[in-house]
PDB file of C-alpha atoms in Angstrom:
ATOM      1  CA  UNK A   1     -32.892 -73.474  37.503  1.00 53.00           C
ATOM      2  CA  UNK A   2     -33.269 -72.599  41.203  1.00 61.00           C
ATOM      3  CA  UNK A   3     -35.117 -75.299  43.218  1.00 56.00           C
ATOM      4  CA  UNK A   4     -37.661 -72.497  44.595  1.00 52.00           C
ATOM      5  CA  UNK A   5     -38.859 -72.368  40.632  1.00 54.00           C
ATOM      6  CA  UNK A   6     -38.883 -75.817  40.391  1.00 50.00           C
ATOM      7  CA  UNK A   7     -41.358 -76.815  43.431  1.00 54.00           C
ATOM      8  CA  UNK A   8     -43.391 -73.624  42.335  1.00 54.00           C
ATOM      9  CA  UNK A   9     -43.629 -75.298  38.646  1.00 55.00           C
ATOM     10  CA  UNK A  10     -44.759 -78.594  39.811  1.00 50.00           C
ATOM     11  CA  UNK A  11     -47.156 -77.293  42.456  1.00 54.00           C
ATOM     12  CA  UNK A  12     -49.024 -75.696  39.992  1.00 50.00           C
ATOM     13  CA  UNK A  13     -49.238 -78.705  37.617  1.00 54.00           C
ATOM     14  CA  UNK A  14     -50.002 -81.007  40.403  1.00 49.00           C
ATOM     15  CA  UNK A  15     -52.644 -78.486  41.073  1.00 53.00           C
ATOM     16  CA  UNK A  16     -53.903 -77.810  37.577  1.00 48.00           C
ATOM     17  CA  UNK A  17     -53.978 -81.715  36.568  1.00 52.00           C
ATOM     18  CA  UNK A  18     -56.488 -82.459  40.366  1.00 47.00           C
ATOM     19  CA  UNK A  19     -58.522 -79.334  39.603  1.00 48.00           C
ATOM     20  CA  UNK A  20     -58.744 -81.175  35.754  1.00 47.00           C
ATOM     21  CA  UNK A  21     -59.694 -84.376  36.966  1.00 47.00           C
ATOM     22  CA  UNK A  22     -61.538 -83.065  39.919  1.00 50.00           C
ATOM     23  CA  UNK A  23     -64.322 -81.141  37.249  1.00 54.00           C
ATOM     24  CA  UNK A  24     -63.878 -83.987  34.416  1.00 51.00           C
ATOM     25  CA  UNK A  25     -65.516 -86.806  36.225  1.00 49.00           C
ATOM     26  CA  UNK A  26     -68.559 -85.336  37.426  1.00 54.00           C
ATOM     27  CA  UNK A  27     -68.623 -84.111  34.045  1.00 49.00           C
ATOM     28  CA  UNK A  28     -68.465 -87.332  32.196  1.00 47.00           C
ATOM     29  CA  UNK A  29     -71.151 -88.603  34.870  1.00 50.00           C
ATOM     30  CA  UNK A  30     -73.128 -85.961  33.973  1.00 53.00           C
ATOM     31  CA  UNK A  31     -72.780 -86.543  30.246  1.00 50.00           C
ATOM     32  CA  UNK A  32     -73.587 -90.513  30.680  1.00 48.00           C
ATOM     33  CA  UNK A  33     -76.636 -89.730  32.839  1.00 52.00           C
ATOM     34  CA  UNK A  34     -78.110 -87.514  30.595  1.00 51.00           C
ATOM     35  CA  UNK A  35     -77.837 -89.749  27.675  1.00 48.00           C
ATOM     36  CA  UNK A  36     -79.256 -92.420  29.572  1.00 48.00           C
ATOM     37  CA  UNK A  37     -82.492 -90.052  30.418  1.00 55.00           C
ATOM     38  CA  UNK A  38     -85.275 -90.608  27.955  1.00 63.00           C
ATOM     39  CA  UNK A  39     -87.123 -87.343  26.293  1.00 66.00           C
ATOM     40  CA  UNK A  40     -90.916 -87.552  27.820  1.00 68.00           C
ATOM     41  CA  UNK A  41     -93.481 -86.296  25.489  1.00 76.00           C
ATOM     42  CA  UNK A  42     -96.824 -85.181  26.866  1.00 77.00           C
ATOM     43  CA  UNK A  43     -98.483 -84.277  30.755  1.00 79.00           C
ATOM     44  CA  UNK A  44     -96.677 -85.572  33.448  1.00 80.00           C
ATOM     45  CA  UNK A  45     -97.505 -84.895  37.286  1.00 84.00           C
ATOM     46  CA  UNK A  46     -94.630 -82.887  37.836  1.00 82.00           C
ATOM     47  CA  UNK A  47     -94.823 -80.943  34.315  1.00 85.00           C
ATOM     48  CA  UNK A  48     -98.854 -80.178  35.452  1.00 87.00           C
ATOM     49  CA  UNK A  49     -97.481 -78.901  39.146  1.00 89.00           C
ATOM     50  CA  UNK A  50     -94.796 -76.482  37.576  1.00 88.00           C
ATOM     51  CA  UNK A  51     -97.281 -74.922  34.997  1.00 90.00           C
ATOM     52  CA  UNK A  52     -99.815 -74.495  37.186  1.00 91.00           C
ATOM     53  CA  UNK A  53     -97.004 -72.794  39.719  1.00 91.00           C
ATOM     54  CA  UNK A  54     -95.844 -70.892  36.764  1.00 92.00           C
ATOM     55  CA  UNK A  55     -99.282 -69.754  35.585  1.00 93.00           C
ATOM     56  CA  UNK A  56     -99.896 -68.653  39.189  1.00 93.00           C
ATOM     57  CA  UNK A  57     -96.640 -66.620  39.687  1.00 93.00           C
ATOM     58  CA  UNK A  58     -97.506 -64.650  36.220  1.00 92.00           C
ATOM     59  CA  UNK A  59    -100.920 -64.014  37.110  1.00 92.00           C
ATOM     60  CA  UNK A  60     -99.388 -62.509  40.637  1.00 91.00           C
ATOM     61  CA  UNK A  61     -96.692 -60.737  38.636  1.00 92.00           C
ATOM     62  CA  UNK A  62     -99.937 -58.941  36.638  1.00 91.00           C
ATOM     63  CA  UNK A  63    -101.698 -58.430  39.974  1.00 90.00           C
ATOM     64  CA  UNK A  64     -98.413 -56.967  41.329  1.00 88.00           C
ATOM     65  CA  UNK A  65     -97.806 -54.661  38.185  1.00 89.00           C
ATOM     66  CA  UNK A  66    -100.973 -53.484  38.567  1.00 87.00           C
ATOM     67  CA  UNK A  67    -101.774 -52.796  42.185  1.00 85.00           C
ATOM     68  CA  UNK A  68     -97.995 -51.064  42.194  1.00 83.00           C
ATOM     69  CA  UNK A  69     -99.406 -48.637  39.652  1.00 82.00           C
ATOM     70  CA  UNK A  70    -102.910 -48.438  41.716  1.00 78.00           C
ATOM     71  CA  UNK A  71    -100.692 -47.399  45.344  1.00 70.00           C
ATOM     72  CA  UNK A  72     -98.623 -44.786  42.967  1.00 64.00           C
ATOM     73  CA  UNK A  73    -101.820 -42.843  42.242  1.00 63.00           C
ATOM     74  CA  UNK A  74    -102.450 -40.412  45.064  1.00 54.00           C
ATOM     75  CA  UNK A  75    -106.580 -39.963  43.123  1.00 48.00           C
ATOM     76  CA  UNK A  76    -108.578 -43.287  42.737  1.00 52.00           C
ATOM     77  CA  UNK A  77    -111.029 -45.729  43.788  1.00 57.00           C
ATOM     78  CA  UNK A  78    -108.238 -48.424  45.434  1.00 60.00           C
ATOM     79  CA  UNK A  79    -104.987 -47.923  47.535  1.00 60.00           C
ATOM     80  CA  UNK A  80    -103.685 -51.318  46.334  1.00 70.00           C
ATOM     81  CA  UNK A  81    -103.256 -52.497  49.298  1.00 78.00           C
ATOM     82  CA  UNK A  82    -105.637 -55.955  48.573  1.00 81.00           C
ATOM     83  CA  UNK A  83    -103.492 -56.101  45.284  1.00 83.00           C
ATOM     84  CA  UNK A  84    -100.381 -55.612  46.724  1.00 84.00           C
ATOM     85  CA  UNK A  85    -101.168 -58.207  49.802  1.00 86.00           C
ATOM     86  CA  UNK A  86    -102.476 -60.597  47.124  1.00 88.00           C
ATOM     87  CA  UNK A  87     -99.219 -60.551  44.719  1.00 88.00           C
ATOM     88  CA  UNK A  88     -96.995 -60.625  47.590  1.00 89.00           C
ATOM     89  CA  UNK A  89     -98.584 -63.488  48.965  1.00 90.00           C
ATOM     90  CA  UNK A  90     -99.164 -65.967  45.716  1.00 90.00           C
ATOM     91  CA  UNK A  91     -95.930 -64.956  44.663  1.00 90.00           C
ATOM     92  CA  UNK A  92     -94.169 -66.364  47.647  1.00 90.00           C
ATOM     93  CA  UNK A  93     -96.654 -69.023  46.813  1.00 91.00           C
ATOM     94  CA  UNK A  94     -95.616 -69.845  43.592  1.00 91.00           C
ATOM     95  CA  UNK A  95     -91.766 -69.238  44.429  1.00 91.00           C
ATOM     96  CA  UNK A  96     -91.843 -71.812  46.945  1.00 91.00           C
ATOM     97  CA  UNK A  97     -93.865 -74.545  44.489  1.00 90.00           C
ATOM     98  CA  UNK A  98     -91.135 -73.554  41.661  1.00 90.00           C
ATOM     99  CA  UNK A  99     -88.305 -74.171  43.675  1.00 90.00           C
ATOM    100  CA  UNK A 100     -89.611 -77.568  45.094  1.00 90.00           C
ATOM    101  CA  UNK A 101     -90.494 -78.908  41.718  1.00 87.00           C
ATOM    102  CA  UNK A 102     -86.614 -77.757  40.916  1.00 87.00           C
ATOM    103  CA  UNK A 103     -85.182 -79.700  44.061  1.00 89.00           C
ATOM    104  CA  UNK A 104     -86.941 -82.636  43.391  1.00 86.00           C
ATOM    105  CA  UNK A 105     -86.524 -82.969  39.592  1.00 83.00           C
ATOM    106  CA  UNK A 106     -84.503 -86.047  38.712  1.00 83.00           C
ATOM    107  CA  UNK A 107     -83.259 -84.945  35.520  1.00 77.00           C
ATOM    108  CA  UNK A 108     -83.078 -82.139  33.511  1.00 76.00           C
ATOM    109  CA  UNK A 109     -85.452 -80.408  30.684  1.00 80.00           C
ATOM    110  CA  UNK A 110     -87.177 -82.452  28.544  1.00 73.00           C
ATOM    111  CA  UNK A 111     -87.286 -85.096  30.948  1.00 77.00           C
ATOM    112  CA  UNK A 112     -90.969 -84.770  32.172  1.00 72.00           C
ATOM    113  CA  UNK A 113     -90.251 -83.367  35.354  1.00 78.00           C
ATOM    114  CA  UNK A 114     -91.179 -79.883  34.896  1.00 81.00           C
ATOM    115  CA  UNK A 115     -87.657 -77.988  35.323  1.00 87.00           C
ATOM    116  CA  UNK A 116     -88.489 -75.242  32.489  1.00 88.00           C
ATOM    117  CA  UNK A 117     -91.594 -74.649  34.397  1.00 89.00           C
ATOM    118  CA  UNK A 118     -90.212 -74.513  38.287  1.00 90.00           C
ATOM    119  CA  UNK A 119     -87.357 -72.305  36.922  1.00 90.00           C
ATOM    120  CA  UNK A 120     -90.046 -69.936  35.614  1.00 91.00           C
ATOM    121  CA  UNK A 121     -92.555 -70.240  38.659  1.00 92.00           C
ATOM    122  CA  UNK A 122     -89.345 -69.709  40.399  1.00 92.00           C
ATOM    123  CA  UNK A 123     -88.248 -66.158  38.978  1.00 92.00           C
ATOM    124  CA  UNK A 124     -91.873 -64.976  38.019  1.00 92.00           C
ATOM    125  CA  UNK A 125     -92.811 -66.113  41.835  1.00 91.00           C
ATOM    126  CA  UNK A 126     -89.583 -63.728  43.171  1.00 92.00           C
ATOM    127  CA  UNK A 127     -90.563 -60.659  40.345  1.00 91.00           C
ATOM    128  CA  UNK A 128     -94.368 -61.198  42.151  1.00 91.00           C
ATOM    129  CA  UNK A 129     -92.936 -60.771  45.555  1.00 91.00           C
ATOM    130  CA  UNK A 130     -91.040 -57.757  44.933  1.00 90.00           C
ATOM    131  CA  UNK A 131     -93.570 -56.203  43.433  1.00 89.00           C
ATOM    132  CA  UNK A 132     -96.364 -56.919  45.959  1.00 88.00           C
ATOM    133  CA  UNK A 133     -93.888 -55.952  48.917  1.00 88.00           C
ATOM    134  CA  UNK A 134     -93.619 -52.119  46.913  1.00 88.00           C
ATOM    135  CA  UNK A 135     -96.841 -51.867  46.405  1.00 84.00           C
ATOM    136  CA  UNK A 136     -97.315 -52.297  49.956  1.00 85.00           C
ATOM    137  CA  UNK A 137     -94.755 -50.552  51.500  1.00 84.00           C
ATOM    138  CA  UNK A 138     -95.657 -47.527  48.744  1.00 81.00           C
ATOM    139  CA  UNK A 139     -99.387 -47.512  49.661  1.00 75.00           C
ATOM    140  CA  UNK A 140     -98.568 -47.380  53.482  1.00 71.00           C
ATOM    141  CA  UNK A 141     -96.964 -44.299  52.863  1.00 67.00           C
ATOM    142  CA  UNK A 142     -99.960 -42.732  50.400  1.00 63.00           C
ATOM    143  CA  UNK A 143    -102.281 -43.846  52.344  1.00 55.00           C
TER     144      UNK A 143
END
């Protein structure tokens, strides 16, 4: 066997056995933590932040839905432009609460810190956003 194949051959199972142990310890951290975390049943503070963040960024994503539709008509009472400046703006709200209830979260879901809740203010918060911002930007050019 030529010594070219041989370094080759034990580079790569040097490097395959650090990338293994590399990902298995935080892994087996990860698994110890989150048997050691407790499931928390009922309100918490953080659970009652991230609804009311995710309750916000769906009403926005309604407001946004609808003054979009509003700025498409070129016949009507509204432009959308108060819809469209009202979505865009508690969307970025709500995107900003969701994603600070996610960075401070000290464990996962179920663990009363209101990660299902952030992650869903967090996305409905960004759909809100985009939708004000086209409503906008497709009223300015109706109007």
């Amino acid at each position: 066997m030529p010594i070219r194949h041989l370094i080759t051959t034990a580079t790569a199972k040097a490097t395959a056995t650090a990338a293994v142990l590399a990902l298995a310890a935080p892994a087996a951290a990860h698994a110890s933590a989150q048997s050691a975390a407790e499931t928390v049943y009922g309100p918490t503070f953080d659970r009652i932040w991230a609804s009311a963040a995710a309750l916000l960024a769906l009403a926005a994503v309604v407001i946004g839905r609808l003054a979009l539709r509003s700025s498409a008509r070129r016949t009507g009472s509204g432009d959308g432009r108060r819809g469209a400046a009202t979505a865009l703006t508690v969307g970025l709200i709500a995107l900003v609460n969701g994603g600070l209830v996610l960075v401070t979260a000290d464990g996962g879901p179920g663990t009363g810190n209101g990660v299902v809740a952030g992650a869903a203010a967090l996305v409905l918060g960004l759909i809100a956003a985009t939708l004000g911002g086209l409503a906008r930007a497709r009223s300015r050019r109706n109007g």
